[in-house]
Coordinates of C-alpha atoms and ligand atoms in Angstrom, one line a residue:
X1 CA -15.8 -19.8 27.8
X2 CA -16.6 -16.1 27.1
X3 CA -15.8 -13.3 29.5
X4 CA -17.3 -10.4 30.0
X5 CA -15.3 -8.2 28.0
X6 CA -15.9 -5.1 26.0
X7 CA -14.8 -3.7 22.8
X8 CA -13.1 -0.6 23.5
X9 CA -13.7 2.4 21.0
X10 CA -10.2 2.1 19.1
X11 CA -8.7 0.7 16.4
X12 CA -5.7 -1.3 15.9
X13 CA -3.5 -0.6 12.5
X14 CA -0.5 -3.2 11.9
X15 CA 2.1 -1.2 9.3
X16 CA 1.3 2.1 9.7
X17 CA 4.3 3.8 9.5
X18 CA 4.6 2.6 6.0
X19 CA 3.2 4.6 2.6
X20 CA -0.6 4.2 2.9
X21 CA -0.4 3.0 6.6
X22 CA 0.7 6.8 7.7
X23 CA -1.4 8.0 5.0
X24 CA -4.4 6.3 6.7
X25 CA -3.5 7.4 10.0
X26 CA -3.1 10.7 9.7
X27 CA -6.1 10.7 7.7
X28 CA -8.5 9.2 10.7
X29 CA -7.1 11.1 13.6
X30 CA -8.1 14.5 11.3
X31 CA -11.4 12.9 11.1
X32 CA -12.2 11.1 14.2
X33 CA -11.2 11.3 18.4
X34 CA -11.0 7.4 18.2
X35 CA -7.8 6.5 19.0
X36 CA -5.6 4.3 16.9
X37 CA -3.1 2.2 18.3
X38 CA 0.2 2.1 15.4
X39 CA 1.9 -1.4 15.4
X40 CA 4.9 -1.4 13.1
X41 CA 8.3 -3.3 12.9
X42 CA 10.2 -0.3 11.3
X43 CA 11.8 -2.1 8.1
X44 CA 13.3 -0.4 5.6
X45 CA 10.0 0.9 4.3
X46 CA 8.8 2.6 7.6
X47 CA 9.5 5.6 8.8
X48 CA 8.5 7.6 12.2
X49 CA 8.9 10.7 10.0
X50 CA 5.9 9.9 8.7
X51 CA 4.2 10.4 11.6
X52 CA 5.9 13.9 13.0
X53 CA 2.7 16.1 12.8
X54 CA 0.8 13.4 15.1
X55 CA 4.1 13.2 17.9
X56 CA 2.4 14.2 20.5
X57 CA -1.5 13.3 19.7
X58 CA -2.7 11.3 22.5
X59 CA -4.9 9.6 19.9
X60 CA -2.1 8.0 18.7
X61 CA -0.2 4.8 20.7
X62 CA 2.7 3.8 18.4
X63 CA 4.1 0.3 19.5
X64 CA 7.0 -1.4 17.7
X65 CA 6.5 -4.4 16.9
X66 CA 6.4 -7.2 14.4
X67 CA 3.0 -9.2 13.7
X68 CA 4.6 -12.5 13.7
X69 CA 5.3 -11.9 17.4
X70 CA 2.5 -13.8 19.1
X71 CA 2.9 -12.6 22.5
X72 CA 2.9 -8.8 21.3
X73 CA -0.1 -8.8 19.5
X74 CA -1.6 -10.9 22.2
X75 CA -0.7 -8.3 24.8
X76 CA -2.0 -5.4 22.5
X77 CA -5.2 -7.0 22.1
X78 CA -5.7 -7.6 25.5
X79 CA -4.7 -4.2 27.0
X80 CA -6.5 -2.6 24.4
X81 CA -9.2 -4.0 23.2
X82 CA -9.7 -2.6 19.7
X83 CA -13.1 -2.5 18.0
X84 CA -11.3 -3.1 14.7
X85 CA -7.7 -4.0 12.7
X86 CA -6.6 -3.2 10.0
X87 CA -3.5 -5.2 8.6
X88 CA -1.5 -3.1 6.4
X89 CA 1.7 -5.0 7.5
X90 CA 3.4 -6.2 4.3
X91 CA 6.5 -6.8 2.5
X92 CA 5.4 -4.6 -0.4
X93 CA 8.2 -4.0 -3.3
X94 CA 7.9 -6.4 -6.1
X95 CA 11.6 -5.9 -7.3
X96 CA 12.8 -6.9 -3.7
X97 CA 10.7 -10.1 -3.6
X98 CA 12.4 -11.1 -6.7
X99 CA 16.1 -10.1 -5.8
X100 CA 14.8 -12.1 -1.8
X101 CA 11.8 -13.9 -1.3
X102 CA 12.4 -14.7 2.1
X103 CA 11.4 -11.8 4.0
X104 CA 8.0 -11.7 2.2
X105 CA 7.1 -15.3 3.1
X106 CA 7.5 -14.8 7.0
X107 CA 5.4 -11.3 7.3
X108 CA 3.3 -11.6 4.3
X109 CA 2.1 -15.4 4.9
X110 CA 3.5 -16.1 8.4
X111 CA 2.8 -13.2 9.6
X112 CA -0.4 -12.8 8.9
X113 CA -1.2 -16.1 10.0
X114 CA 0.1 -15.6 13.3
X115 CA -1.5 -11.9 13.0
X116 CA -4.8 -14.1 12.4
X117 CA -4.3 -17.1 15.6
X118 CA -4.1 -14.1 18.2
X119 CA -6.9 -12.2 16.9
X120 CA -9.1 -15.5 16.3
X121 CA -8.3 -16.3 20.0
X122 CA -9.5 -12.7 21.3
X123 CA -12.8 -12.7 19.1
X124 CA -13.7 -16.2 20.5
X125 CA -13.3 -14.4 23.9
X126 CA -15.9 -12.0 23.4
X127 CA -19.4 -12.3 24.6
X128 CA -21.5 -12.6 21.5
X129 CA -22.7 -9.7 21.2
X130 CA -19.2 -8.3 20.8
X131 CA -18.1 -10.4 18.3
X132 CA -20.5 -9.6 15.8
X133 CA -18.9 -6.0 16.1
X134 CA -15.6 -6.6 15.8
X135 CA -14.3 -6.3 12.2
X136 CA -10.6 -7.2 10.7
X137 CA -10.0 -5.8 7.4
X138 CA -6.8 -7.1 5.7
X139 CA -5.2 -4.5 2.8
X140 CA -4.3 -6.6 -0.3
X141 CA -3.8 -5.9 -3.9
X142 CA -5.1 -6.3 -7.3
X143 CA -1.5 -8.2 -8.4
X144 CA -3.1 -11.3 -6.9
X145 CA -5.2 -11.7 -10.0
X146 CA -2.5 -11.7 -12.1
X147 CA -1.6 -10.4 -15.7
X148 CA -4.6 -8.8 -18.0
X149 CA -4.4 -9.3 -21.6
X150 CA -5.1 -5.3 -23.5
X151 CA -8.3 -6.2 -24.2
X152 CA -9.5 -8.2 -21.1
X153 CA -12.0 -7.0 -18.6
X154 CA -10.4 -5.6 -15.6
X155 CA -10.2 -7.7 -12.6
X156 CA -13.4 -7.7 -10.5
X157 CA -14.0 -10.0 -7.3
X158 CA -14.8 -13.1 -9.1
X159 CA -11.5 -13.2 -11.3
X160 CA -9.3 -16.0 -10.2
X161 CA -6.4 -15.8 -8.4
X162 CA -3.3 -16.1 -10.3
X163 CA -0.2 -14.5 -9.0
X164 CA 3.3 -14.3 -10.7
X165 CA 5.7 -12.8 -8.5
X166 CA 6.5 -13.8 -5.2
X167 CA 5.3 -10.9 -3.9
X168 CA 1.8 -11.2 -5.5
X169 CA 2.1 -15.1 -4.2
X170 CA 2.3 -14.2 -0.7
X171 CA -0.6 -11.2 -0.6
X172 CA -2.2 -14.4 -2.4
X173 CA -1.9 -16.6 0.1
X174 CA -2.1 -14.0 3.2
X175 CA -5.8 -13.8 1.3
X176 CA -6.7 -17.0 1.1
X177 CA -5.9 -17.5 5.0
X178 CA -8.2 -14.5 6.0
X179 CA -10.9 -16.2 3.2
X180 CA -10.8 -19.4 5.4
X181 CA -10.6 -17.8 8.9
X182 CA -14.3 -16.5 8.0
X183 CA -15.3 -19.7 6.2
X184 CA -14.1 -21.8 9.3
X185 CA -14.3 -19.9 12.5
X186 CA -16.8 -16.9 11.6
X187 CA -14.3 -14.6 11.8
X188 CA -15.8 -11.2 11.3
X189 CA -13.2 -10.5 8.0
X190 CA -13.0 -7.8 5.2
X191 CA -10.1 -8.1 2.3
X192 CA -9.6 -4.8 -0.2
X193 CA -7.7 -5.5 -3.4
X194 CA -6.0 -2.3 -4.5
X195 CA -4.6 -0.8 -7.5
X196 CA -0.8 1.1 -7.8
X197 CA -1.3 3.7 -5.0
X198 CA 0.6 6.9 -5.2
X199 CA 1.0 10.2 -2.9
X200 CA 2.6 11.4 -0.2
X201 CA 5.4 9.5 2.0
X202 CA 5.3 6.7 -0.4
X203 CA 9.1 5.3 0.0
X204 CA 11.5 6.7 -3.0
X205 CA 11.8 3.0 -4.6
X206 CA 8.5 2.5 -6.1
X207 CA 8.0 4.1 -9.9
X208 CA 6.0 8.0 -9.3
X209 CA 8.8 8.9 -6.3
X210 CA 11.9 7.0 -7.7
X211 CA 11.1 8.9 -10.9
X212 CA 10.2 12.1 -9.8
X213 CA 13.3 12.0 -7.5
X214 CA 15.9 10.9 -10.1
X215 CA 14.8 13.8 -12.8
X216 CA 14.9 16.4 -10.1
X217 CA 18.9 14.9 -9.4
X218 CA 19.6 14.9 -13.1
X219 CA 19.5 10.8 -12.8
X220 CA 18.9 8.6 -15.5
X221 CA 14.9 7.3 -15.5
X222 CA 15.2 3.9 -15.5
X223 CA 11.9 2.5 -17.6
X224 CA 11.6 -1.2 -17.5
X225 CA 11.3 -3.3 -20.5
X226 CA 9.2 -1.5 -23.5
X227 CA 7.7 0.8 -21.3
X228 CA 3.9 0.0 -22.1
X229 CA 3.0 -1.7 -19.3
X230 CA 0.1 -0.5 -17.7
X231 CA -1.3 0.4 -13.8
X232 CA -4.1 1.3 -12.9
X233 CA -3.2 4.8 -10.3
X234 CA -5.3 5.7 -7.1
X235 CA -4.4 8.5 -5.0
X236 CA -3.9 7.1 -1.6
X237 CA -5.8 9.1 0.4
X238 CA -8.5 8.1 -1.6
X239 CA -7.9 4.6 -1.2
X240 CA -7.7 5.5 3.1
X241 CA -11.3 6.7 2.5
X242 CA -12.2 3.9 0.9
X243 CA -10.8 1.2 3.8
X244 CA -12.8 3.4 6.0
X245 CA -15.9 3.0 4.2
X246 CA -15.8 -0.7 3.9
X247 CA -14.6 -1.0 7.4
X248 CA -17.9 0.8 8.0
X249 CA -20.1 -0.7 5.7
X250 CA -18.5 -3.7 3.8
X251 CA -20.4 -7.1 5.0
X252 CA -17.9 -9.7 6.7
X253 CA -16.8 -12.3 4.7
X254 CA -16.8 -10.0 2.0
X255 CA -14.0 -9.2 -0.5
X256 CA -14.1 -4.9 -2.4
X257 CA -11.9 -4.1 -5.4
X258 CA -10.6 -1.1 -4.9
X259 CA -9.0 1.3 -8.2
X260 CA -8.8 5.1 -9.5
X261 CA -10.2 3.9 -13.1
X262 CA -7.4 5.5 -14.3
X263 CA -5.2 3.1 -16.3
X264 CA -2.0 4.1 -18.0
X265 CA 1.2 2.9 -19.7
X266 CA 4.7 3.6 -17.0
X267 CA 6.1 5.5 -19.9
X268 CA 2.7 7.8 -20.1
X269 CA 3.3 7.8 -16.0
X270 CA 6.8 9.4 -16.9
X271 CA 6.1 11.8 -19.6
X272 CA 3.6 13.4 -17.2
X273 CA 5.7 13.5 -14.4
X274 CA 8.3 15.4 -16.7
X275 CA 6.2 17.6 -18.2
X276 CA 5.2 18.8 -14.7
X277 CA 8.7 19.3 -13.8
X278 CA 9.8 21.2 -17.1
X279 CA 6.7 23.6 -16.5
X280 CA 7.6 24.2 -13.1
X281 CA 11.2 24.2 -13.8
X282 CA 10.1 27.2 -16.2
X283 CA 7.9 28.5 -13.9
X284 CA 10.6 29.1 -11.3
X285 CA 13.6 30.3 -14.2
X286 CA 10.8 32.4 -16.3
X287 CA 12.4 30.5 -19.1
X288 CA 11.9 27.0 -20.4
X289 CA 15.1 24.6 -19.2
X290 CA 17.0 23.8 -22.0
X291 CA 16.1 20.1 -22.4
X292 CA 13.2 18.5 -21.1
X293 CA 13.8 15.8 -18.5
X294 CA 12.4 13.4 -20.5
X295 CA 15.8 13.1 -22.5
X296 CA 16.7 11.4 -18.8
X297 CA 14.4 8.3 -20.0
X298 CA 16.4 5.4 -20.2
X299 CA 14.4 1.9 -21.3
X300 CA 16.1 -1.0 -19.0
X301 CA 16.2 -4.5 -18.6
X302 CA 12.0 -5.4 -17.7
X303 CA 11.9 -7.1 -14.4
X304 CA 11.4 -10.7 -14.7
X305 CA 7.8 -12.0 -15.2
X306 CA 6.9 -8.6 -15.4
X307 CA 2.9 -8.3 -15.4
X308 CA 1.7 -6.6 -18.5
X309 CA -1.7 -5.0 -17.2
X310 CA -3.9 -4.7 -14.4
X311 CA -7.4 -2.8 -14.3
X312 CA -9.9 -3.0 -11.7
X313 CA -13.7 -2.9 -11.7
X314 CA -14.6 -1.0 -8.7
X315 CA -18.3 -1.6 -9.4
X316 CA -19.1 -3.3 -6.3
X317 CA -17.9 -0.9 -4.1
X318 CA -19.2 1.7 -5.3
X319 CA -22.7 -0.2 -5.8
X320 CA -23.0 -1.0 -2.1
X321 CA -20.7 2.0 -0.2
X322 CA -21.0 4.6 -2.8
X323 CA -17.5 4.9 -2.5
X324 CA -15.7 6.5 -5.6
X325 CA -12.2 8.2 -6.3
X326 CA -12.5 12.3 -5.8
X327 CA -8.6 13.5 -7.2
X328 CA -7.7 13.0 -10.7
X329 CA -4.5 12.0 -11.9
X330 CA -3.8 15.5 -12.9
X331 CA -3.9 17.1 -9.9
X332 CA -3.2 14.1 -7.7
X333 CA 0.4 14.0 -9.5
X334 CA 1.0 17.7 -9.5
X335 CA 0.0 17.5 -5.4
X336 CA 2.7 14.3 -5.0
X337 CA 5.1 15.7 -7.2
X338 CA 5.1 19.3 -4.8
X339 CA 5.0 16.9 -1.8
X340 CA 7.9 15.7 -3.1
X341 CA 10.1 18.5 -4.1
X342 CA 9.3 20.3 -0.6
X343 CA 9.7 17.4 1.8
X344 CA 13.2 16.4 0.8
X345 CA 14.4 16.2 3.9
X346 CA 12.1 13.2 4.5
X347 CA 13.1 11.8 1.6
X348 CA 16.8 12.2 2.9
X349 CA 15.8 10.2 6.4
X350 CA 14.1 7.8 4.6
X351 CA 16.9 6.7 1.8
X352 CA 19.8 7.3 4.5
X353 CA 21.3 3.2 5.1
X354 CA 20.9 0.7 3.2
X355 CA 18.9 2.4 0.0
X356 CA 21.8 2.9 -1.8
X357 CA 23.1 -0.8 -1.5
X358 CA 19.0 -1.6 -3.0
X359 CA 19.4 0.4 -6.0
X360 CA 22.9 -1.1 -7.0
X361 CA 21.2 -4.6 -6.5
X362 CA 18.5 -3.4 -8.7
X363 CA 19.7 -1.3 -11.4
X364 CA 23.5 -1.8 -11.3
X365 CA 23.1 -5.1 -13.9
X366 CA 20.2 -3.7 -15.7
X367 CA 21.5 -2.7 -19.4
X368 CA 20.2 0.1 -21.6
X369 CA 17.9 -1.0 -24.7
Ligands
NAD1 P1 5.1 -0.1 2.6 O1 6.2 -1.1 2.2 O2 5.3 1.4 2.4 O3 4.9 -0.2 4.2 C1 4.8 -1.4 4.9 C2 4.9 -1.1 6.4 O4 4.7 -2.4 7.1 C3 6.2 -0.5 6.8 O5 6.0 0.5 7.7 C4 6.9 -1.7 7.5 O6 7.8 -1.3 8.5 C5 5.7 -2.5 8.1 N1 6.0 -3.9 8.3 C6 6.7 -4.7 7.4 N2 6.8 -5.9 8.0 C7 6.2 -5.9 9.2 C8 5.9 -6.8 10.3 N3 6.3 -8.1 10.2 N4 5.2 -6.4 11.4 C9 4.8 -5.1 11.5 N5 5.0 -4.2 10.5 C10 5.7 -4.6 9.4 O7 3.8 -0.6 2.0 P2 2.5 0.2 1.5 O8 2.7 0.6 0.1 O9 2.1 1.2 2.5 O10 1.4 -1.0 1.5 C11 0.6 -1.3 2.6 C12 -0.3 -2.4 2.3 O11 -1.0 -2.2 1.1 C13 0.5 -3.7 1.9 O12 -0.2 -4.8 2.5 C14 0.5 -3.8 0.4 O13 0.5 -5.1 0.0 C15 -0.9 -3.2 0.1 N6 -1.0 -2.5 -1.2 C16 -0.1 -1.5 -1.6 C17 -0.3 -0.9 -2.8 C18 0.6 0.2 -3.3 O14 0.5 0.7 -4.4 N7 1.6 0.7 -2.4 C19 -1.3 -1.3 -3.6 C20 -2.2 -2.3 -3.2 C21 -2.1 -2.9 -2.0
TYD2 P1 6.1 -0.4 -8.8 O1 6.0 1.0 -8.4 O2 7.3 -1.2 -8.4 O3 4.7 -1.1 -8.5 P2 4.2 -2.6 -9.0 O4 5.3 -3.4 -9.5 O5 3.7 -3.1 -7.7 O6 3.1 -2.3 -10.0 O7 6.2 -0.4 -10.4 C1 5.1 0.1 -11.2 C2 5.4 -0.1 -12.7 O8 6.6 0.6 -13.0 C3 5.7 -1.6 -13.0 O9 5.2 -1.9 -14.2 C4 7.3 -1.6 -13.0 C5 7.6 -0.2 -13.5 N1 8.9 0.3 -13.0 C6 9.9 0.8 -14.0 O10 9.6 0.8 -15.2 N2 11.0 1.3 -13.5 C7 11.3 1.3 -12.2 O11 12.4 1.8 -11.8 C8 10.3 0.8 -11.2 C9 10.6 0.9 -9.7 C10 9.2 0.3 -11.7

């Protein structure tokens, strides 16, 4: 039975209080008056900091809230009504899904499949014409593809799925259920597959801020393993512009690779983060600092079934949204690093608790090579 009801002119974002979630946010309410309702269970990784500048924006409803809770996101969707969602909910730090699985399974997989019964049930509500309006784009990652050899191809959306950590397994599966609520129901669906984002509020734990962080605290720089694995690196804010082109023009069903064609070795990622830092370390003394913080490199234990190399072929994105990166590494990594260095205060509220306990899980057994 279909009621009469109408889309409302907002959008629904699940995790954005997180890295790219705020990111995104902030990035549509400076571009658009359509409001954006903010669901977010406030882990560890999210942070209303984040989202200070926007306080007291009436464009912007922030709800907390975890998307396994049915009747939550069944109330949301019914006093709302959002056009669109986008599902950036996630358990998202490989380490931690080694050191604890648990927590990744029940948002990343159970989550999302509760995430995906409440919506299903509100889009088979709408009148017809409706539902072929609504849209639901889930934010996933290029790890579900696996490991690349140096000379492969890079991934593209026909390469098969082939995760090896637990966290790549659950964005896998969290995939595979949006796949088949399209295939079986209709479901109006888009997935993006990412590269390594990097930017602004990304939480201190992932490679660019833990690095940048521990050099500017005189900290050791923990690389893993040989150092030569390689990422490909997209600025976030261009991947936001990206999830709002496909949300605009990507065909349902359909999945976009998403990547800053910029592909480097971690221990490249850390020479250029320290050469910025000794130049502007200079800068500021008028004199160059005595030793460079690269002598803080430290090569460490690699991380167990560490992936060698991902790439992505953002050809088909590009071919049918005209989508592209704009920043370059260069300057995107000379923006993060000053975000950095004059935000520390966010830094501080975000790494207050239980950081410190994560990084003696993580690097207290790790030995020097
Ligand atoms: P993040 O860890 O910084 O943020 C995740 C956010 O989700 C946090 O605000 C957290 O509180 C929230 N959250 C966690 N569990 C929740 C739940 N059950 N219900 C509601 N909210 C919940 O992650 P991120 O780096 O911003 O990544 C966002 C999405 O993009 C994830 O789905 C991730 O898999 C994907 N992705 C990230 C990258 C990257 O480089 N960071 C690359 C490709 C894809
Ligand atoms: P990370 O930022 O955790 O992203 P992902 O594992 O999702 O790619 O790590 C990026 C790369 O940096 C990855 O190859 C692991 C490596 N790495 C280190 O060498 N040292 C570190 O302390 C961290 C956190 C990561």
């Amino acid at each position: 039975m279909h009621n009469n009801k109408l889309l409302s002119s907002s959008i629904l974002v699940t995790g954005g209080a997180g890295f790219i979630g705020s990111n995104f946010v902030l990035d549509w309410l400076k571009q658009s008056d359509e409001p954006v309702i903010n669901l977010d269970k406030l882990t560890y990784a999210g942070n209303l900091s984040s989202l200070e500048s926007i306080k007291n924006n009436p464009g912007h409803i922030f709800v907390h809230g975890d998307i396994a809770d049915r009747g939550s996101i069944r109330d949301l969707l019914e006093n709302h009504q959002p056009r669109a969602i986008i599902n950036f909910a996630a358990e998202s730090h490989v380490d931690r899904s080694i050191h604890g699985p648990d927590d990744f399974i029940q948002t990343n997989v159970v989550g999302t499949f509760h995430l995906l019964e409440e919506v299903r049930a509100f889009w088979q509500g709408l009148p017809e014409s409706e539902q072929s309006k609504f849209r639901l784009l889930h934010v996933s990652t290029d790890e579900v593809y696996g490991s690349l050899e140096p000379d492969d191809p890079p991934f593209s959306e026909f390469s098969p799925y082939s995760p090896n950590s637990p966290y790549s397994a659950s964005k896998a599966s969290s995939d595979h259920l949006v796949r088949a609520y399209h295939h079986t129901y209709g479901l109006p669906t888009l997935i993006t597959n990412c590269s390594n984002n990097y930017g602004p509020y990304q939480f201190p734990e992932k490679l660019i801020p833990l690095m940048i962080l521990n050099a500017v605290n005189n900290k050791p720089l923990p690389v893993y393993g040989d150092g030569k694995n390689v990422r490909d690196w997209l600025y976030v804010t261009d991947h936001c512009a990206a999830i709002r082109t496909v949300l605009a023009h990507g065909r349902p069903g359909e999945v976009y690779n998403i990547g800053g064609n910029y592909e480097k070795t971690n221990i490249e990622i850390v020479q250029t983060i320290c050469s910025v830092l000794d130049e502007l370390q200079a800068d500021q003394d008028g004199h160059a600092r005595k030793s460079s913080y690269l002598d803080l490199v430290t090569f460490v234990t690699d991380r167990p079934g560490h992936d060698r190399r991902y790439a992505i072929d953002a050809g088909k994105i590009k071919r049918e949204t005209g989508w592209i990166p704009k920043e370059s590494f260069e300057t995107g990594i000379r923006k993060t690093i000053s975000w950095y260095l004059d935000n520390l205060e966010w830094v501080k509220n975000s790494t207050d608790g239980s950081y410190q306990n994560w990084i003696t899980k993580n690097y207290g057994s790790r030995r020097k090579k």
